[in-house]
PDB file of C-alpha atoms and ligand atoms in Angstrom:
ATOM      1  CA  UNK A   1     -35.156 -21.900  -1.943  1.00  0.00           C
ATOM      2  CA  UNK A   2     -32.923 -21.833  -5.021  1.00  0.00           C
ATOM      3  CA  UNK A   3     -30.166 -24.380  -4.798  1.00  0.00           C
ATOM      4  CA  UNK A   4     -27.168 -25.269  -6.949  1.00  0.00           C
ATOM      5  CA  UNK A   5     -25.740 -28.731  -6.354  1.00  0.00           C
ATOM      6  CA  UNK A   6     -22.103 -29.126  -7.396  1.00  0.00           C
ATOM      7  CA  UNK A   7     -19.731 -32.054  -7.245  1.00  0.00           C
ATOM      8  CA  UNK A   8     -17.494 -34.288  -9.318  1.00  0.00           C
ATOM      9  CA  UNK A   9     -19.014 -37.046 -11.470  1.00  0.00           C
ATOM     10  CA  UNK A  10     -19.768 -39.945  -9.126  1.00  0.00           C
ATOM     11  CA  UNK A  11     -20.183 -37.673  -6.075  1.00  0.00           C
ATOM     12  CA  UNK A  12     -23.869 -38.614  -5.834  1.00  0.00           C
ATOM     13  CA  UNK A  13     -25.496 -35.428  -7.161  1.00  0.00           C
ATOM     14  CA  UNK A  14     -28.404 -37.272  -8.765  1.00  0.00           C
ATOM     15  CA  UNK A  15     -29.194 -39.242  -5.601  1.00  0.00           C
ATOM     16  CA  UNK A  16     -29.082 -36.176  -3.363  1.00  0.00           C
ATOM     17  CA  UNK A  17     -31.156 -34.154  -5.840  1.00  0.00           C
ATOM     18  CA  UNK A  18     -33.927 -36.745  -5.665  1.00  0.00           C
ATOM     19  CA  UNK A  19     -33.906 -36.585  -1.857  1.00  0.00           C
ATOM     20  CA  UNK A  20     -33.972 -32.786  -1.808  1.00  0.00           C
ATOM     21  CA  UNK A  21     -36.837 -32.706  -4.297  1.00  0.00           C
ATOM     22  CA  UNK A  22     -38.808 -35.314  -2.332  1.00  0.00           C
ATOM     23  CA  UNK A  23     -38.367 -33.503   0.983  1.00  0.00           C
ATOM     24  CA  UNK A  24     -38.762 -29.847  -0.002  1.00  0.00           C
ATOM     25  CA  UNK A  25     -40.946 -30.149  -3.093  1.00  0.00           C
ATOM     26  CA  UNK A  26     -38.543 -28.224  -5.310  1.00  0.00           C
ATOM     27  CA  UNK A  27     -38.258 -28.421  -9.056  1.00  0.00           C
ATOM     28  CA  UNK A  28     -35.354 -30.572 -10.267  1.00  0.00           C
ATOM     29  CA  UNK A  29     -33.650 -28.958 -13.250  1.00  0.00           C
ATOM     30  CA  UNK A  30     -30.973 -31.068 -14.892  1.00  0.00           C
ATOM     31  CA  UNK A  31     -29.135 -29.343 -17.739  1.00  0.00           C
ATOM     32  CA  UNK A  32     -28.712 -32.705 -19.499  1.00  0.00           C
ATOM     33  CA  UNK A  33     -32.478 -33.377 -19.403  1.00  0.00           C
ATOM     34  CA  UNK A  34     -33.350 -29.847 -20.520  1.00  0.00           C
ATOM     35  CA  UNK A  35     -30.919 -30.004 -23.428  1.00  0.00           C
ATOM     36  CA  UNK A  36     -32.454 -33.338 -24.503  1.00  0.00           C
ATOM     37  CA  UNK A  37     -36.007 -31.940 -24.211  1.00  0.00           C
ATOM     38  CA  UNK A  38     -35.210 -28.805 -26.219  1.00  0.00           C
ATOM     39  CA  UNK A  39     -33.590 -30.876 -28.959  1.00  0.00           C
ATOM     40  CA  UNK A  40     -36.468 -33.348 -29.020  1.00  0.00           C
ATOM     41  CA  UNK A  41     -39.014 -30.519 -29.151  1.00  0.00           C
ATOM     42  CA  UNK A  42     -37.067 -28.869 -31.980  1.00  0.00           C
ATOM     43  CA  UNK A  43     -37.183 -25.447 -30.272  1.00  0.00           C
ATOM     44  CA  UNK A  44     -35.048 -22.654 -31.663  1.00  0.00           C
ATOM     45  CA  UNK A  45     -32.498 -23.086 -28.858  1.00  0.00           C
ATOM     46  CA  UNK A  46     -32.640 -26.848 -29.284  1.00  0.00           C
ATOM     47  CA  UNK A  47     -31.891 -26.571 -33.005  1.00  0.00           C
ATOM     48  CA  UNK A  48     -28.978 -24.227 -32.351  1.00  0.00           C
ATOM     49  CA  UNK A  49     -27.562 -26.595 -29.753  1.00  0.00           C
ATOM     50  CA  UNK A  50     -27.997 -29.518 -32.134  1.00  0.00           C
ATOM     51  CA  UNK A  51     -25.912 -27.786 -34.813  1.00  0.00           C
ATOM     52  CA  UNK A  52     -22.986 -27.427 -32.399  1.00  0.00           C
ATOM     53  CA  UNK A  53     -23.326 -31.006 -31.244  1.00  0.00           C
ATOM     54  CA  UNK A  54     -23.527 -32.328 -34.820  1.00  0.00           C
ATOM     55  CA  UNK A  55     -20.224 -30.627 -35.587  1.00  0.00           C
ATOM     56  CA  UNK A  56     -18.701 -32.183 -32.476  1.00  0.00           C
ATOM     57  CA  UNK A  57     -18.407 -28.821 -30.680  1.00  0.00           C
ATOM     58  CA  UNK A  58     -19.498 -27.985 -27.158  1.00  0.00           C
ATOM     59  CA  UNK A  59     -22.776 -26.115 -26.876  1.00  0.00           C
ATOM     60  CA  UNK A  60     -21.789 -22.506 -26.066  1.00  0.00           C
ATOM     61  CA  UNK A  61     -22.427 -21.168 -22.546  1.00  0.00           C
ATOM     62  CA  UNK A  62     -24.847 -18.559 -23.862  1.00  0.00           C
ATOM     63  CA  UNK A  63     -27.226 -21.185 -25.272  1.00  0.00           C
ATOM     64  CA  UNK A  64     -27.057 -23.383 -22.171  1.00  0.00           C
ATOM     65  CA  UNK A  65     -27.765 -20.414 -19.883  1.00  0.00           C
ATOM     66  CA  UNK A  66     -30.720 -19.303 -22.050  1.00  0.00           C
ATOM     67  CA  UNK A  67     -32.166 -22.815 -21.934  1.00  0.00           C
ATOM     68  CA  UNK A  68     -31.883 -23.010 -18.158  1.00  0.00           C
ATOM     69  CA  UNK A  69     -33.397 -19.550 -17.654  1.00  0.00           C
ATOM     70  CA  UNK A  70     -36.297 -20.313 -19.971  1.00  0.00           C
ATOM     71  CA  UNK A  71     -36.924 -23.633 -18.173  1.00  0.00           C
ATOM     72  CA  UNK A  72     -37.052 -21.726 -14.871  1.00  0.00           C
ATOM     73  CA  UNK A  73     -39.390 -19.075 -16.273  1.00  0.00           C
ATOM     74  CA  UNK A  74     -41.764 -21.706 -17.654  1.00  0.00           C
ATOM     75  CA  UNK A  75     -41.699 -23.757 -14.460  1.00  0.00           C
ATOM     76  CA  UNK A  76     -44.780 -23.897 -12.255  1.00  0.00           C
ATOM     77  CA  UNK A  77     -42.647 -23.403  -9.135  1.00  0.00           C
ATOM     78  CA  UNK A  78     -40.267 -20.594  -8.235  1.00  0.00           C
ATOM     79  CA  UNK A  79     -37.923 -22.801  -6.209  1.00  0.00           C
ATOM     80  CA  UNK A  80     -35.503 -25.234  -7.737  1.00  0.00           C
ATOM     81  CA  UNK A  81     -32.419 -27.355  -7.388  1.00  0.00           C
ATOM     82  CA  UNK A  82     -29.979 -27.313 -10.283  1.00  0.00           C
ATOM     83  CA  UNK A  83     -28.071 -30.448 -11.242  1.00  0.00           C
ATOM     84  CA  UNK A  84     -25.161 -30.367 -13.686  1.00  0.00           C
ATOM     85  CA  UNK A  85     -25.346 -26.622 -14.132  1.00  0.00           C
ATOM     86  CA  UNK A  86     -23.547 -24.200 -14.096  1.00  0.00           C
ATOM     87  CA  UNK A  87     -20.664 -26.162 -15.548  1.00  0.00           C
ATOM     88  CA  UNK A  88     -18.269 -23.240 -16.043  1.00  0.00           C
ATOM     89  CA  UNK A  89     -17.585 -20.007 -14.142  1.00  0.00           C
ATOM     90  CA  UNK A  90     -18.754 -18.087 -17.195  1.00  0.00           C
ATOM     91  CA  UNK A  91     -22.121 -19.910 -17.149  1.00  0.00           C
ATOM     92  CA  UNK A  92     -22.424 -19.121 -13.433  1.00  0.00           C
ATOM     93  CA  UNK A  93     -21.866 -15.400 -13.879  1.00  0.00           C
ATOM     94  CA  UNK A  94     -24.158 -15.163 -16.941  1.00  0.00           C
ATOM     95  CA  UNK A  95     -26.820 -17.106 -15.057  1.00  0.00           C
ATOM     96  CA  UNK A  96     -26.529 -14.761 -12.044  1.00  0.00           C
ATOM     97  CA  UNK A  97     -27.041 -11.764 -14.330  1.00  0.00           C
ATOM     98  CA  UNK A  98     -30.185 -13.307 -15.799  1.00  0.00           C
ATOM     99  CA  UNK A  99     -31.594 -14.106 -12.375  1.00  0.00           C
ATOM    100  CA  UNK A 100     -30.744 -10.631 -11.049  1.00  0.00           C
ATOM    101  CA  UNK A 101     -32.602  -8.992 -13.959  1.00  0.00           C
ATOM    102  CA  UNK A 102     -35.699 -10.713 -12.559  1.00  0.00           C
ATOM    103  CA  UNK A 103     -34.905  -9.841  -8.931  1.00  0.00           C
ATOM    104  CA  UNK A 104     -33.801 -13.397  -8.144  1.00  0.00           C
ATOM    105  CA  UNK A 105     -30.639 -15.036  -6.843  1.00  0.00           C
ATOM    106  CA  UNK A 106     -29.177 -18.404  -5.839  1.00  0.00           C
ATOM    107  CA  UNK A 107     -29.629 -18.966  -2.090  1.00  0.00           C
ATOM    108  CA  UNK A 108     -27.157 -21.749  -1.499  1.00  0.00           C
ATOM    109  CA  UNK A 109     -24.560 -23.822  -3.323  1.00  0.00           C
ATOM    110  CA  UNK A 110     -24.099 -27.317  -1.920  1.00  0.00           C
ATOM    111  CA  UNK A 111     -20.651 -28.540  -2.873  1.00  0.00           C
ATOM    112  CA  UNK A 112     -20.289 -32.321  -2.635  1.00  0.00           C
ATOM    113  CA  UNK A 113     -16.580 -32.805  -1.975  1.00  0.00           C
ATOM    114  CA  UNK A 114     -15.128 -36.192  -2.813  1.00  0.00           C
ATOM    115  CA  UNK A 115     -11.657 -37.649  -3.309  1.00  0.00           C
ATOM    116  CA  UNK A 116     -10.760 -38.633  -6.862  1.00  0.00           C
ATOM    117  CA  UNK A 117      -9.732 -42.046  -5.572  1.00  0.00           C
ATOM    118  CA  UNK A 118     -13.231 -42.709  -4.185  1.00  0.00           C
ATOM    119  CA  UNK A 119     -14.865 -41.549  -7.424  1.00  0.00           C
ATOM    120  CA  UNK A 120     -12.620 -43.881  -9.403  1.00  0.00           C
ATOM    121  CA  UNK A 121     -13.513 -46.822  -7.122  1.00  0.00           C
ATOM    122  CA  UNK A 122     -17.239 -46.106  -7.351  1.00  0.00           C
ATOM    123  CA  UNK A 123     -17.355 -45.660 -11.098  1.00  0.00           C
ATOM    124  CA  UNK A 124     -14.835 -48.184 -12.391  1.00  0.00           C
ATOM    125  CA  UNK A 125     -16.363 -50.850 -10.111  1.00  0.00           C
ATOM    126  CA  UNK A 126     -19.773 -50.550 -11.769  1.00  0.00           C
ATOM    127  CA  UNK A 127     -21.041 -53.425 -13.872  1.00  0.00           C
ATOM    128  CA  UNK A 128     -24.168 -53.121 -15.977  1.00  0.00           C
ATOM    129  CA  UNK A 129     -26.557 -55.570 -17.510  1.00  0.00           C
ATOM    130  CA  UNK A 130     -26.751 -54.941 -21.283  1.00  0.00           C
ATOM    131  CA  UNK A 131     -30.200 -56.552 -21.380  1.00  0.00           C
ATOM    132  CA  UNK A 132     -32.222 -55.043 -18.490  1.00  0.00           C
ATOM    133  CA  UNK A 133     -30.011 -52.076 -17.522  1.00  0.00           C
ATOM    134  CA  UNK A 134     -29.535 -53.194 -13.900  1.00  0.00           C
ATOM    135  CA  UNK A 135     -26.394 -51.722 -12.324  1.00  0.00           C
ATOM    136  CA  UNK A 136     -24.153 -53.581  -9.877  1.00  0.00           C
ATOM    137  CA  UNK A 137     -20.839 -52.861  -8.176  1.00  0.00           C
ATOM    138  CA  UNK A 138     -17.973 -55.316  -7.716  1.00  0.00           C
ATOM    139  CA  UNK A 139     -17.604 -54.318  -4.037  1.00  0.00           C
ATOM    140  CA  UNK A 140     -20.738 -52.525  -2.834  1.00  0.00           C
ATOM    141  CA  UNK A 141     -23.567 -54.129  -4.775  1.00  0.00           C
ATOM    142  CA  UNK A 142     -22.528 -57.585  -5.892  1.00  0.00           C
ATOM    143  CA  UNK A 143     -24.812 -59.781  -7.984  1.00  0.00           C
ATOM    144  CA  UNK A 144     -25.597 -63.229  -6.505  1.00  0.00           C
ATOM    145  CA  UNK A 145     -23.239 -64.848  -9.035  1.00  0.00           C
ATOM    146  CA  UNK A 146     -20.143 -62.890 -10.010  1.00  0.00           C
ATOM    147  CA  UNK A 147     -20.482 -61.256 -13.436  1.00  0.00           C
ATOM    148  CA  UNK A 148     -24.081 -62.410 -13.969  1.00  0.00           C
ATOM    149  CA  UNK A 149     -27.296 -60.368 -13.756  1.00  0.00           C
ATOM    150  CA  UNK A 150     -29.651 -61.524 -10.971  1.00  0.00           C
ATOM    151  CA  UNK A 151     -32.740 -60.857 -13.063  1.00  0.00           C
ATOM    152  CA  UNK A 152     -32.289 -62.853 -16.239  1.00  0.00           C
ATOM    153  CA  UNK A 153     -28.762 -64.263 -16.119  1.00  0.00           C
ATOM    154  CA  UNK A 154     -27.123 -62.001 -18.722  1.00  0.00           C
ATOM    155  CA  UNK A 155     -23.360 -61.485 -18.607  1.00  0.00           C
ATOM    156  CA  UNK A 156     -22.547 -58.121 -16.984  1.00  0.00           C
ATOM    157  CA  UNK A 157     -20.359 -55.571 -18.758  1.00  0.00           C
ATOM    158  CA  UNK A 158     -18.395 -52.457 -17.845  1.00  0.00           C
ATOM    159  CA  UNK A 159     -19.932 -49.599 -19.810  1.00  0.00           C
ATOM    160  CA  UNK A 160     -17.390 -47.502 -21.769  1.00  0.00           C
ATOM    161  CA  UNK A 161     -18.385 -44.511 -19.550  1.00  0.00           C
ATOM    162  CA  UNK A 162     -17.140 -46.401 -16.499  1.00  0.00           C
ATOM    163  CA  UNK A 163     -13.741 -47.394 -17.905  1.00  0.00           C
ATOM    164  CA  UNK A 164     -10.710 -46.059 -15.974  1.00  0.00           C
ATOM    165  CA  UNK A 165      -9.600 -43.850 -18.908  1.00  0.00           C
ATOM    166  CA  UNK A 166     -12.991 -42.175 -19.321  1.00  0.00           C
ATOM    167  CA  UNK A 167     -13.409 -41.675 -15.566  1.00  0.00           C
ATOM    168  CA  UNK A 168      -9.925 -40.112 -15.313  1.00  0.00           C
ATOM    169  CA  UNK A 169     -10.799 -37.791 -18.186  1.00  0.00           C
ATOM    170  CA  UNK A 170     -14.095 -36.713 -16.671  1.00  0.00           C
ATOM    171  CA  UNK A 171     -12.363 -35.952 -13.370  1.00  0.00           C
ATOM    172  CA  UNK A 172      -9.743 -33.902 -15.179  1.00  0.00           C
ATOM    173  CA  UNK A 173     -12.430 -31.899 -16.990  1.00  0.00           C
ATOM    174  CA  UNK A 174     -14.279 -31.403 -13.727  1.00  0.00           C
ATOM    175  CA  UNK A 175     -11.210 -30.002 -11.955  1.00  0.00           C
ATOM    176  CA  UNK A 176     -10.400 -27.708 -14.853  1.00  0.00           C
ATOM    177  CA  UNK A 177     -13.871 -26.407 -15.691  1.00  0.00           C
ATOM    178  CA  UNK A 178     -16.184 -26.833 -12.774  1.00  0.00           C
ATOM    179  CA  UNK A 179     -14.001 -26.195  -9.745  1.00  0.00           C
ATOM    180  CA  UNK A 180     -13.807 -22.536 -10.838  1.00  0.00           C
ATOM    181  CA  UNK A 181     -17.621 -22.510 -10.457  1.00  0.00           C
ATOM    182  CA  UNK A 182     -17.155 -23.324  -6.758  1.00  0.00           C
ATOM    183  CA  UNK A 183     -14.634 -20.474  -6.485  1.00  0.00           C
ATOM    184  CA  UNK A 184     -17.031 -18.117  -8.262  1.00  0.00           C
ATOM    185  CA  UNK A 185     -19.805 -18.806  -5.750  1.00  0.00           C
ATOM    186  CA  UNK A 186     -17.354 -18.706  -2.830  1.00  0.00           C
ATOM    187  CA  UNK A 187     -16.884 -15.027  -3.642  1.00  0.00           C
ATOM    188  CA  UNK A 188     -20.629 -14.632  -2.956  1.00  0.00           C
ATOM    189  CA  UNK A 189     -20.282 -16.513   0.367  1.00  0.00           C
ATOM    190  CA  UNK A 190     -23.052 -18.981  -0.437  1.00  0.00           C
ATOM    191  CA  UNK A 191     -21.046 -22.202  -0.742  1.00  0.00           C
ATOM    192  CA  UNK A 192     -21.550 -24.977   1.795  1.00  0.00           C
ATOM    193  CA  UNK A 193     -19.035 -27.836   1.542  1.00  0.00           C
ATOM    194  CA  UNK A 194     -20.297 -31.350   2.257  1.00  0.00           C
ATOM    195  CA  UNK A 195     -18.076 -34.398   2.751  1.00  0.00           C
ATOM    196  CA  UNK A 196     -19.336 -36.721   0.005  1.00  0.00           C
ATOM    197  CA  UNK A 197     -16.804 -39.486   0.715  1.00  0.00           C
ATOM    198  CA  UNK A 198     -19.400 -40.893   3.134  1.00  0.00           C
ATOM    199  CA  UNK A 199     -22.314 -43.087   2.117  1.00  0.00           C
ATOM    200  CA  UNK A 200     -25.425 -41.583   0.536  1.00  0.00           C
ATOM    201  CA  UNK A 201     -27.505 -41.622   3.772  1.00  0.00           C
ATOM    202  CA  UNK A 202     -24.848 -39.774   5.768  1.00  0.00           C
ATOM    203  CA  UNK A 203     -24.394 -37.233   2.992  1.00  0.00           C
ATOM    204  CA  UNK A 204     -28.176 -36.808   2.822  1.00  0.00           C
ATOM    205  CA  UNK A 205     -28.344 -36.122   6.560  1.00  0.00           C
ATOM    206  CA  UNK A 206     -25.721 -33.363   6.222  1.00  0.00           C
ATOM    207  CA  UNK A 207     -27.611 -31.853   3.287  1.00  0.00           C
ATOM    208  CA  UNK A 208     -30.932 -31.846   5.172  1.00  0.00           C
ATOM    209  CA  UNK A 209     -29.355 -30.350   8.291  1.00  0.00           C
ATOM    210  CA  UNK A 210     -28.091 -27.385   6.286  1.00  0.00           C
ATOM    211  CA  UNK A 211     -31.274 -26.891   4.245  1.00  0.00           C
ATOM    212  CA  UNK A 212     -33.537 -27.214   7.320  1.00  0.00           C
ATOM    213  CA  UNK A 213     -31.570 -24.406   8.957  1.00  0.00           C
ATOM    214  CA  UNK A 214     -31.974 -22.311   5.810  1.00  0.00           C
ATOM    215  CA  UNK A 215     -35.733 -22.948   5.628  1.00  0.00           C
ATOM    216  CA  UNK A 216     -36.165 -21.879   9.266  1.00  0.00           C
ATOM    217  CA  UNK A 217     -33.988 -18.781   8.916  1.00  0.00           C
TER     218      UNK A 217
HETATM  219 ZN1   ZN B   1     -30.317 -57.986 -16.388  1.00  0.00          ZN
END
């Protein structure tokens, strides 16, 4: 099973990926992790990517796609779930071409659909402990004492990533760049929409229902 998991930031992609990997024993390929590994290893692709990043530019689609394909080729398993990739319609079509040249294809695209308002509530409500890294939420996961970490009593902060301005920007980028990825795969009739406004367990149940049916088919 080769799965692409799509969804806005804050839609719960990471959580659902972990569940899918645990249940079906797939390889979890996160483009962010792979980019970090390639840079750390100083591979040729990693060095190229680093040069773009040093100049403040986005890493071109071609390099990202090559990294993902090489990670898949080197992987011990043929089946995978992709997280954070493809990020643009161009990456998706280049990736499809690479897979096809090896007789492979994506089997299903799980599209976690979530309202911007819910994303904003989830992300801007996060509070983090600068000392131990624990993450809380002002509504859903309150510390015992407001604004204070349960573990060692540090004062909680809102990380810059979780500020309303940054969240609004990330949502805007998502709608502009990544929604066309959903449309691209819809043309291949492999997109399955999942209501991600629900809590993680309910979303997980919907994901498993669909993947179980696919495994049996
Ligand atoms: Zn702490």
